[in-house]
PDB file of C-alpha atoms in Angstrom:
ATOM      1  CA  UNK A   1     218.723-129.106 -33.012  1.00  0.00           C
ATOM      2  CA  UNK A   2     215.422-129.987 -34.368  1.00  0.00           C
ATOM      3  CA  UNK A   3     214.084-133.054 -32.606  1.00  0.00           C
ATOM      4  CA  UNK A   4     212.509-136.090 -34.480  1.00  0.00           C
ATOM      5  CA  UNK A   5     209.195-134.827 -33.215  1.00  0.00           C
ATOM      6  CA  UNK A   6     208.774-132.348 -35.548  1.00  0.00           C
ATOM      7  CA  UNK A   7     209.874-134.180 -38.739  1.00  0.00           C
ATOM      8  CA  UNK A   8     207.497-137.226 -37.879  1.00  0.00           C
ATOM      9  CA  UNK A   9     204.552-134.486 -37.910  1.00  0.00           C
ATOM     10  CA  UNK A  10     206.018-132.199 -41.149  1.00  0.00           C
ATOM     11  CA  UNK A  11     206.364-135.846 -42.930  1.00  0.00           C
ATOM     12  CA  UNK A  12     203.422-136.992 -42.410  1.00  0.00           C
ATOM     13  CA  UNK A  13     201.827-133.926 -43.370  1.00  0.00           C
ATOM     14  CA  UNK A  14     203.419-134.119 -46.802  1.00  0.00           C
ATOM     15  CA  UNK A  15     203.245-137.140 -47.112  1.00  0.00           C
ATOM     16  CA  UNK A  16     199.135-136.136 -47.382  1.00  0.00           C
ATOM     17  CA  UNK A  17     200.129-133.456 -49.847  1.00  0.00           C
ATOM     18  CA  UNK A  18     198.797-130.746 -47.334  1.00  0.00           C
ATOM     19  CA  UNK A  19     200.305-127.132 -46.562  1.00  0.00           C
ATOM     20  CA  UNK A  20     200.480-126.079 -42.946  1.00  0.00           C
ATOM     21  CA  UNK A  21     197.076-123.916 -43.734  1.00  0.00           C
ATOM     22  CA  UNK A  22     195.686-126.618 -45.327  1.00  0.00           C
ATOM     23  CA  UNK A  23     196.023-128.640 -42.165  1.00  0.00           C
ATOM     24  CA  UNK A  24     195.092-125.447 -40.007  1.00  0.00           C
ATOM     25  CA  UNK A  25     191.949-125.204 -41.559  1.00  0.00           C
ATOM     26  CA  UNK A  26     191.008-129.049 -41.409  1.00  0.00           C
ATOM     27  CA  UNK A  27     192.056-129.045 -37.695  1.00  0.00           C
ATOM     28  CA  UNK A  28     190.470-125.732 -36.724  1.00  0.00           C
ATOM     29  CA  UNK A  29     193.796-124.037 -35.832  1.00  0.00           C
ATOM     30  CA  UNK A  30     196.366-121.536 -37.276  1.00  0.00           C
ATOM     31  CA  UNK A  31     198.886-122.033 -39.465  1.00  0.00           C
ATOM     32  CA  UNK A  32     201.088-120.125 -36.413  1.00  0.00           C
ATOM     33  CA  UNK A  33     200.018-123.125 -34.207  1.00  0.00           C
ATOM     34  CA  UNK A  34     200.869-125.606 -36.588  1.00  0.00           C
ATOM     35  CA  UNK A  35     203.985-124.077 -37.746  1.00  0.00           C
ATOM     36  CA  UNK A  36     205.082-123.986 -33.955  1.00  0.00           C
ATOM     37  CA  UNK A  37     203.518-127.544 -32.932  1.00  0.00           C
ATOM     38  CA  UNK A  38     206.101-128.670 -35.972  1.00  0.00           C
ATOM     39  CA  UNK A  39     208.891-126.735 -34.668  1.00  0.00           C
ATOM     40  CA  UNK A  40     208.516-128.257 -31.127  1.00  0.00           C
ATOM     41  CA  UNK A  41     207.851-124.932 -29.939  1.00  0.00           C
ATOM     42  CA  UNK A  42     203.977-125.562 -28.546  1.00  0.00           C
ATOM     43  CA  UNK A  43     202.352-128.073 -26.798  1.00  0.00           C
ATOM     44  CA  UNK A  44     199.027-128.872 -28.201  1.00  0.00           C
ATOM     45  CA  UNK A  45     196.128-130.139 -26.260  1.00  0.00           C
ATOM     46  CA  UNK A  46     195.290-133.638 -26.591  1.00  0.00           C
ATOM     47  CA  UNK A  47     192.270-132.964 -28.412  1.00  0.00           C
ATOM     48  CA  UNK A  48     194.402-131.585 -31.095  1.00  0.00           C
ATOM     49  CA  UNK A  49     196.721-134.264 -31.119  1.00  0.00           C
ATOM     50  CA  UNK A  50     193.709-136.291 -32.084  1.00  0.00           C
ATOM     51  CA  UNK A  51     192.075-133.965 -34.545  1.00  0.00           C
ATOM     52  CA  UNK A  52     195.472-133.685 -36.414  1.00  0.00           C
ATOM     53  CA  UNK A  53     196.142-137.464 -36.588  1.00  0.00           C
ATOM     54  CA  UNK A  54     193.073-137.986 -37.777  1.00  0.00           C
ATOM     55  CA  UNK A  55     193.511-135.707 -40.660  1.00  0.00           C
ATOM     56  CA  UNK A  56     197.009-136.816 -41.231  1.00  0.00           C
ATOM     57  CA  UNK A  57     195.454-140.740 -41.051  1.00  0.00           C
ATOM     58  CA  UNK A  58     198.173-141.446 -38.375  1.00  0.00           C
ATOM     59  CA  UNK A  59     198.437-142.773 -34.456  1.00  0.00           C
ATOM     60  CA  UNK A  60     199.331-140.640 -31.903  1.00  0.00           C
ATOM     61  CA  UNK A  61     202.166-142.485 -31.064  1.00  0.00           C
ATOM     62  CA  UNK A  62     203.469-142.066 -34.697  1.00  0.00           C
ATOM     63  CA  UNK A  63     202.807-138.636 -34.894  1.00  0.00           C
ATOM     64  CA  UNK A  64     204.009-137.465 -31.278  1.00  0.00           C
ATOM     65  CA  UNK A  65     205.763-139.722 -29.192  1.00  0.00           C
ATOM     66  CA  UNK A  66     209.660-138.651 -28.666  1.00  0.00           C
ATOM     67  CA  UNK A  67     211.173-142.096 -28.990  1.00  0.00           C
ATOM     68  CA  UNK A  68     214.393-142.390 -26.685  1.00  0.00           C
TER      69      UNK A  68
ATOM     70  CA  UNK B   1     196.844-116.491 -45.518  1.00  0.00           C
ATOM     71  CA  UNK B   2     193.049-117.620 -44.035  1.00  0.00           C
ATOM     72  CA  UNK B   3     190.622-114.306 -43.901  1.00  0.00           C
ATOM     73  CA  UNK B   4     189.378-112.844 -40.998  1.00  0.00           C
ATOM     74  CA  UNK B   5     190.432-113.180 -37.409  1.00  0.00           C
ATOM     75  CA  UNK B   6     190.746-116.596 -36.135  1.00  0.00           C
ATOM     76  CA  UNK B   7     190.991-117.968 -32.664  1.00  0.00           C
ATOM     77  CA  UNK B   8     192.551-121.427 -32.154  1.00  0.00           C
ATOM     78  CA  UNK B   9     193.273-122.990 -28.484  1.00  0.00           C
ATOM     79  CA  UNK B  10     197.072-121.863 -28.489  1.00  0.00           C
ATOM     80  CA  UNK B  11     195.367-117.984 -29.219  1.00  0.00           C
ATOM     81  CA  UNK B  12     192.933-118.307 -26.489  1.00  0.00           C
ATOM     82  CA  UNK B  13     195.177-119.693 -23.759  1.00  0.00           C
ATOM     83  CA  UNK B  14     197.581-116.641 -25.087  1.00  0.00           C
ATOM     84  CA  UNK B  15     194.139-114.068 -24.604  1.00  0.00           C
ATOM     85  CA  UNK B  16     193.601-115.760 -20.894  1.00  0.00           C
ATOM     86  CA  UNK B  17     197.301-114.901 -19.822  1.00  0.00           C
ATOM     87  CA  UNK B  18     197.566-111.432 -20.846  1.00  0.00           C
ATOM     88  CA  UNK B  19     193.755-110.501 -19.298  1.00  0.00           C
ATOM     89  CA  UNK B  20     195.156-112.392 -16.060  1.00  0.00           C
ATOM     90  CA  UNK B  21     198.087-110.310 -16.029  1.00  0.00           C
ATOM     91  CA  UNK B  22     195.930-107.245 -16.301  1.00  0.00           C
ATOM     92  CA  UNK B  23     193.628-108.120 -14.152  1.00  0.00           C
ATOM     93  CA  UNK B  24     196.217-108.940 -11.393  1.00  0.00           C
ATOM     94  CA  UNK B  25     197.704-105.170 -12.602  1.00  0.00           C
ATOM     95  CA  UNK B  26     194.515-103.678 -12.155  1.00  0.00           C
ATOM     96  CA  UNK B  27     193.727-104.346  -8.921  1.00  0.00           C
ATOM     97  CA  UNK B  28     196.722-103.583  -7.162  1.00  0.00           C
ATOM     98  CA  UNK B  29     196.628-100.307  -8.863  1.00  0.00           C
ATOM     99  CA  UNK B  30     193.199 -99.652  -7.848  1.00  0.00           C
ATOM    100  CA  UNK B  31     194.564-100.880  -4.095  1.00  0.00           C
ATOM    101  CA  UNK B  32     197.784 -98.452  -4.644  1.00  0.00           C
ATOM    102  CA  UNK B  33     194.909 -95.503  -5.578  1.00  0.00           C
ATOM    103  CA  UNK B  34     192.984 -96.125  -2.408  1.00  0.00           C
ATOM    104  CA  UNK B  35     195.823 -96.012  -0.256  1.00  0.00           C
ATOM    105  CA  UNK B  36     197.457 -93.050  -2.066  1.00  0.00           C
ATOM    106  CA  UNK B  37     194.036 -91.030  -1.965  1.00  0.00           C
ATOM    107  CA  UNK B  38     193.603 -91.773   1.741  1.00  0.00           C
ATOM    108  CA  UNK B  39     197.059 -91.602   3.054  1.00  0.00           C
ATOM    109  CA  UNK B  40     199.003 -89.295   1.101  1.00  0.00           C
ATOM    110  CA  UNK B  41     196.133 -86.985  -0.126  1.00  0.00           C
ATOM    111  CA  UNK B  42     194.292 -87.538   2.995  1.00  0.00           C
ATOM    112  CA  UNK B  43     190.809 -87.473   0.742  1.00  0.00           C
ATOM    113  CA  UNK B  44     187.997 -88.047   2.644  1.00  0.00           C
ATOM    114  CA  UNK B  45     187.219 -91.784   2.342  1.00  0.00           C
ATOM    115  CA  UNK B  46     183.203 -90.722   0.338  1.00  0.00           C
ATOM    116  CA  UNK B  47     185.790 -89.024  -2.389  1.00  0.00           C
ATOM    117  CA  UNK B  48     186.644 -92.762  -3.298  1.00  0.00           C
ATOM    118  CA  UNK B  49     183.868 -95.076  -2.168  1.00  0.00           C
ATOM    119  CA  UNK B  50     183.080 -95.750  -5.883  1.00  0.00           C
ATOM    120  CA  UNK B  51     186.616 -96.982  -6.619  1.00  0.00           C
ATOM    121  CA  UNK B  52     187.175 -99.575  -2.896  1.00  0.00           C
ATOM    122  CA  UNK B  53     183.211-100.619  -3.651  1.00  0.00           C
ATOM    123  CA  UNK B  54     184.360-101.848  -7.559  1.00  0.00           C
ATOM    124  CA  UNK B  55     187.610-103.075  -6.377  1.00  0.00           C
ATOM    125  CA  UNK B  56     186.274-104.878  -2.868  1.00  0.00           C
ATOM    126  CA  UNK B  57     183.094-106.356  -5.615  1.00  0.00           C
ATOM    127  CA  UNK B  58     185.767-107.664  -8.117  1.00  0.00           C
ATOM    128  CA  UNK B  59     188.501-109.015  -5.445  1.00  0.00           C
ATOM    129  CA  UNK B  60     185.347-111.042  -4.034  1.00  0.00           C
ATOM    130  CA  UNK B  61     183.479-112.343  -7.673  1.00  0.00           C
ATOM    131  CA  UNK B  62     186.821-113.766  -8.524  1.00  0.00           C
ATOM    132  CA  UNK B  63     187.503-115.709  -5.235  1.00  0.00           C
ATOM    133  CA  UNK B  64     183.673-117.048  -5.592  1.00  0.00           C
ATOM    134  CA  UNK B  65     184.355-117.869  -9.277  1.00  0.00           C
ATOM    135  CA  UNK B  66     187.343-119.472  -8.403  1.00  0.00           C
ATOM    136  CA  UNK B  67     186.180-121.446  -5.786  1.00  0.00           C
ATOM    137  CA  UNK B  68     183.003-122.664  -7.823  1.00  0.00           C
ATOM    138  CA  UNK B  69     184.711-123.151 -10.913  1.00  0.00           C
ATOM    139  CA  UNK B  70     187.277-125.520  -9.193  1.00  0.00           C
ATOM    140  CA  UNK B  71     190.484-122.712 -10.022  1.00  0.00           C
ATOM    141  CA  UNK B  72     191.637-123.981  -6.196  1.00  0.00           C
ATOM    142  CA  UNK B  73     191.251-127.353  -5.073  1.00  0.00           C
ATOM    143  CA  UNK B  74     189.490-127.356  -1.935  1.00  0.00           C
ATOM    144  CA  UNK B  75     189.515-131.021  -0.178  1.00  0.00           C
ATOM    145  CA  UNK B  76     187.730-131.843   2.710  1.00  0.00           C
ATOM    146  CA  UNK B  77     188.663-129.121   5.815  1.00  0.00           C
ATOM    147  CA  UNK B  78     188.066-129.757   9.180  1.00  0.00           C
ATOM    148  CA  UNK B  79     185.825-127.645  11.437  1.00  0.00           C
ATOM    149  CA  UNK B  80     188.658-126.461  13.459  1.00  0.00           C
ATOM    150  CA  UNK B  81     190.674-124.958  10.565  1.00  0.00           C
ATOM    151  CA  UNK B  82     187.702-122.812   9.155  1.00  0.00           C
ATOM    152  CA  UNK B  83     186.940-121.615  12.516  1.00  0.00           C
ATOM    153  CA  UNK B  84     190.535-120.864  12.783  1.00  0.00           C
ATOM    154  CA  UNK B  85     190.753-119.090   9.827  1.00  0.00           C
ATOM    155  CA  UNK B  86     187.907-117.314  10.567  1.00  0.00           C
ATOM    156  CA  UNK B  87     189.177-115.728  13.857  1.00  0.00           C
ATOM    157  CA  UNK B  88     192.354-114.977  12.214  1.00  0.00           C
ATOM    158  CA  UNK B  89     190.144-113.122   9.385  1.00  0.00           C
ATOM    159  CA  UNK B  90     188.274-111.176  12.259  1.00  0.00           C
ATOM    160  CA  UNK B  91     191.567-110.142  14.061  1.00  0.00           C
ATOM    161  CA  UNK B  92     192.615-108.578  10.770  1.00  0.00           C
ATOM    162  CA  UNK B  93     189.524-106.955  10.053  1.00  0.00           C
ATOM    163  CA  UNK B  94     189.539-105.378  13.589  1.00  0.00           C
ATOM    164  CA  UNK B  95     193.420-104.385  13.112  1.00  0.00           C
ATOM    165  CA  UNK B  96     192.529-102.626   9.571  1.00  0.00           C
ATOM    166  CA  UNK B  97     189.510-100.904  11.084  1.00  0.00           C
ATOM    167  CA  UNK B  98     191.480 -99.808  14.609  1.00  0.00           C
ATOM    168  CA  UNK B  99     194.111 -98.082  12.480  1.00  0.00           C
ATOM    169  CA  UNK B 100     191.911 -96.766   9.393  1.00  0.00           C
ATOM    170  CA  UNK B 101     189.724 -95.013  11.975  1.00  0.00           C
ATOM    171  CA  UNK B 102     192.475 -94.629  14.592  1.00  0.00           C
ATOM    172  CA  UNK B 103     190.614 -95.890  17.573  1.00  0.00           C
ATOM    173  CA  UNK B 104     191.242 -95.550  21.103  1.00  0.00           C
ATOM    174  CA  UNK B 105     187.911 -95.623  23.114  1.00  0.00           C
ATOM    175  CA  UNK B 106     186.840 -99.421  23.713  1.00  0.00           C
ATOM    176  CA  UNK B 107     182.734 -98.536  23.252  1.00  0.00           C
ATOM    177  CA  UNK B 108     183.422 -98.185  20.035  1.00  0.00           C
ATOM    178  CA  UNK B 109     186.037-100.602  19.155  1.00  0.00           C
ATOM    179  CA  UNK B 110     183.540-103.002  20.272  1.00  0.00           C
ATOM    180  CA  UNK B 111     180.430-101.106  18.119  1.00  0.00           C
ATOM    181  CA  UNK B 112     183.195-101.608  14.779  1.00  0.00           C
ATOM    182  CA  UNK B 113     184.186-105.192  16.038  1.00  0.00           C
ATOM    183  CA  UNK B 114     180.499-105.966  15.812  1.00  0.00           C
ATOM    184  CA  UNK B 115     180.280-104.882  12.296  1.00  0.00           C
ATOM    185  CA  UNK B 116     183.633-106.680  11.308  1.00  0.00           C
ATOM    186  CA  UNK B 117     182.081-109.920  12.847  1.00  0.00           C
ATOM    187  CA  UNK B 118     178.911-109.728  10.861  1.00  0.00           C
ATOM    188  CA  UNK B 119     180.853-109.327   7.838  1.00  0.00           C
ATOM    189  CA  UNK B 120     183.404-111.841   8.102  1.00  0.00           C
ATOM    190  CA  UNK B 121     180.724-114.278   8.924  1.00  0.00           C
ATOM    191  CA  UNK B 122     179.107-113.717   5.857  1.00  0.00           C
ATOM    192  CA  UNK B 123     181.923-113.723   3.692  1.00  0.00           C
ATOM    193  CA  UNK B 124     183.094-117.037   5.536  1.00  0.00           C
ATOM    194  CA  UNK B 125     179.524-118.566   4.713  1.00  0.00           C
ATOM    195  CA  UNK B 126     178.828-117.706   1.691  1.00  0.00           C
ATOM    196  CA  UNK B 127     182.857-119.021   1.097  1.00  0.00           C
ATOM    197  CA  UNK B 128     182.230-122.448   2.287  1.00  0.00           C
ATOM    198  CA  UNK B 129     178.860-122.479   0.511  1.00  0.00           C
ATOM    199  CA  UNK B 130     180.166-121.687  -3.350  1.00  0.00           C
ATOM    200  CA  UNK B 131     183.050-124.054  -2.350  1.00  0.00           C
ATOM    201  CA  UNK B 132     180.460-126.667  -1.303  1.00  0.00           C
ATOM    202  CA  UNK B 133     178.766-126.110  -4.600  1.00  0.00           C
ATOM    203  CA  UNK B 134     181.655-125.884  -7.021  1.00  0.00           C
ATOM    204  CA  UNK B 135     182.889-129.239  -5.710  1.00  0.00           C
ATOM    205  CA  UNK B 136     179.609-130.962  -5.700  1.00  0.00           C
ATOM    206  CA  UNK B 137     179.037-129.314  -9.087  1.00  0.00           C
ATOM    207  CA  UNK B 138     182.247-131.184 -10.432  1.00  0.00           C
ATOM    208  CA  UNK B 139     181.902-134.751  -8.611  1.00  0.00           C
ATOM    209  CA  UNK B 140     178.771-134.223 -10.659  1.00  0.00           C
ATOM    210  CA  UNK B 141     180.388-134.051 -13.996  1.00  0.00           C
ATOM    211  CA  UNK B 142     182.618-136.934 -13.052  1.00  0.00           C
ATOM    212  CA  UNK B 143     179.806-139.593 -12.428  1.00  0.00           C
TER     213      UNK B 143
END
């Protein structure tokens, strides 16, 4: 069961009109890392967090944290 | 589909565990070789110098790198445990070189003991000394 994780990030990221390689490239990373960051299936580094919400004009927090 | 080959963080970290696994591979194959040539083929020891010498040069870069690098965490250690460890390092050295070379007169027991103490030493020195250096290297970066 996908987790609200990876909607907040896929949402926001169309939301911005951007493909997963679109977002790759901005970010410097694959779309293979996005794709998995989205499917809760990698943990990025923190300075990827960052990069990404950034791009995506978003907080961490809104972008990452797993609310309870 | 981007062109070209491109290495992100999650690639990289993916590149590191596969060349650690290798590694690791590597050298207890090269240890399995050495034991198999010596042992089982009973090859004079000169027949295989080449491969200990690369292995024994690797095995002891890496534990330098690591220790400079900060890969282990070395806090503060008290005289008495490296001088510990040290004996306990000699005593194996002299238990390796007794039953490589099979020896039973003491003369020279004591002529190999003397060459297992001056390398131990060294090793133990220059140990401390890169571990010295890595950490003050690091409490560096953190100031």
């Amino acid at each position: 069961m996908r987790t609200d994780g990876n909607m907040k990030l896929k949402l926001a990221r169309v939301e911005k009109g951007l493909s997963q390689q679109e977002l790759a490239d901005l970010v410097d990373a694959t779309r293979q890392t996005i794709g998995l960051i989205e499917s809760d299936k990698y943990n990025p580094s923190l300075n990827l967090c960052i990069r990404i919400a950034r791009e995506l004009c978003k907080t961490l927090d809104q972008l990452f944290w797993k609310g309870e | 589909m981007s062109n070209g080959i491109k290495l992100d963080e999650r690639n990289r970290a993916i590149i590191g565990r596969i060349c650690t696994i290798l590694y690791a591979f590597t050298i207890y194959f090269l240890i399995g070789d050495v034991l198999y040539r010596e042992f089982a083929l009973h090859q004079s020891p000169k027949q295989f110098h080449d491969i200990a010498a690369l292995m024994t040069g690797n095995v002891l870069l890496f534990i330098a790198l690591l220790l400079y690098y900060g890969g282990v965490n070395v806090g503060k250690i008290s005289f008495r445990y490296i001088v510990v460890g040290y004996v306990l390092f000699v005593a194996l050295g002299m238990a390796f070189t007794t039953f490589k070379y099979r020896l039973t007169n003491l003369s020279v027991i004591l002529d190999k003991a003397v060459i297992v103490v001056t390398i131990c030493s060294i090793m133990v020195i220059v140990a401390v000394t890169v571990a010295y250096f890595g950490r003050r290297r690091i409490d560096r970066k953190i100031e």
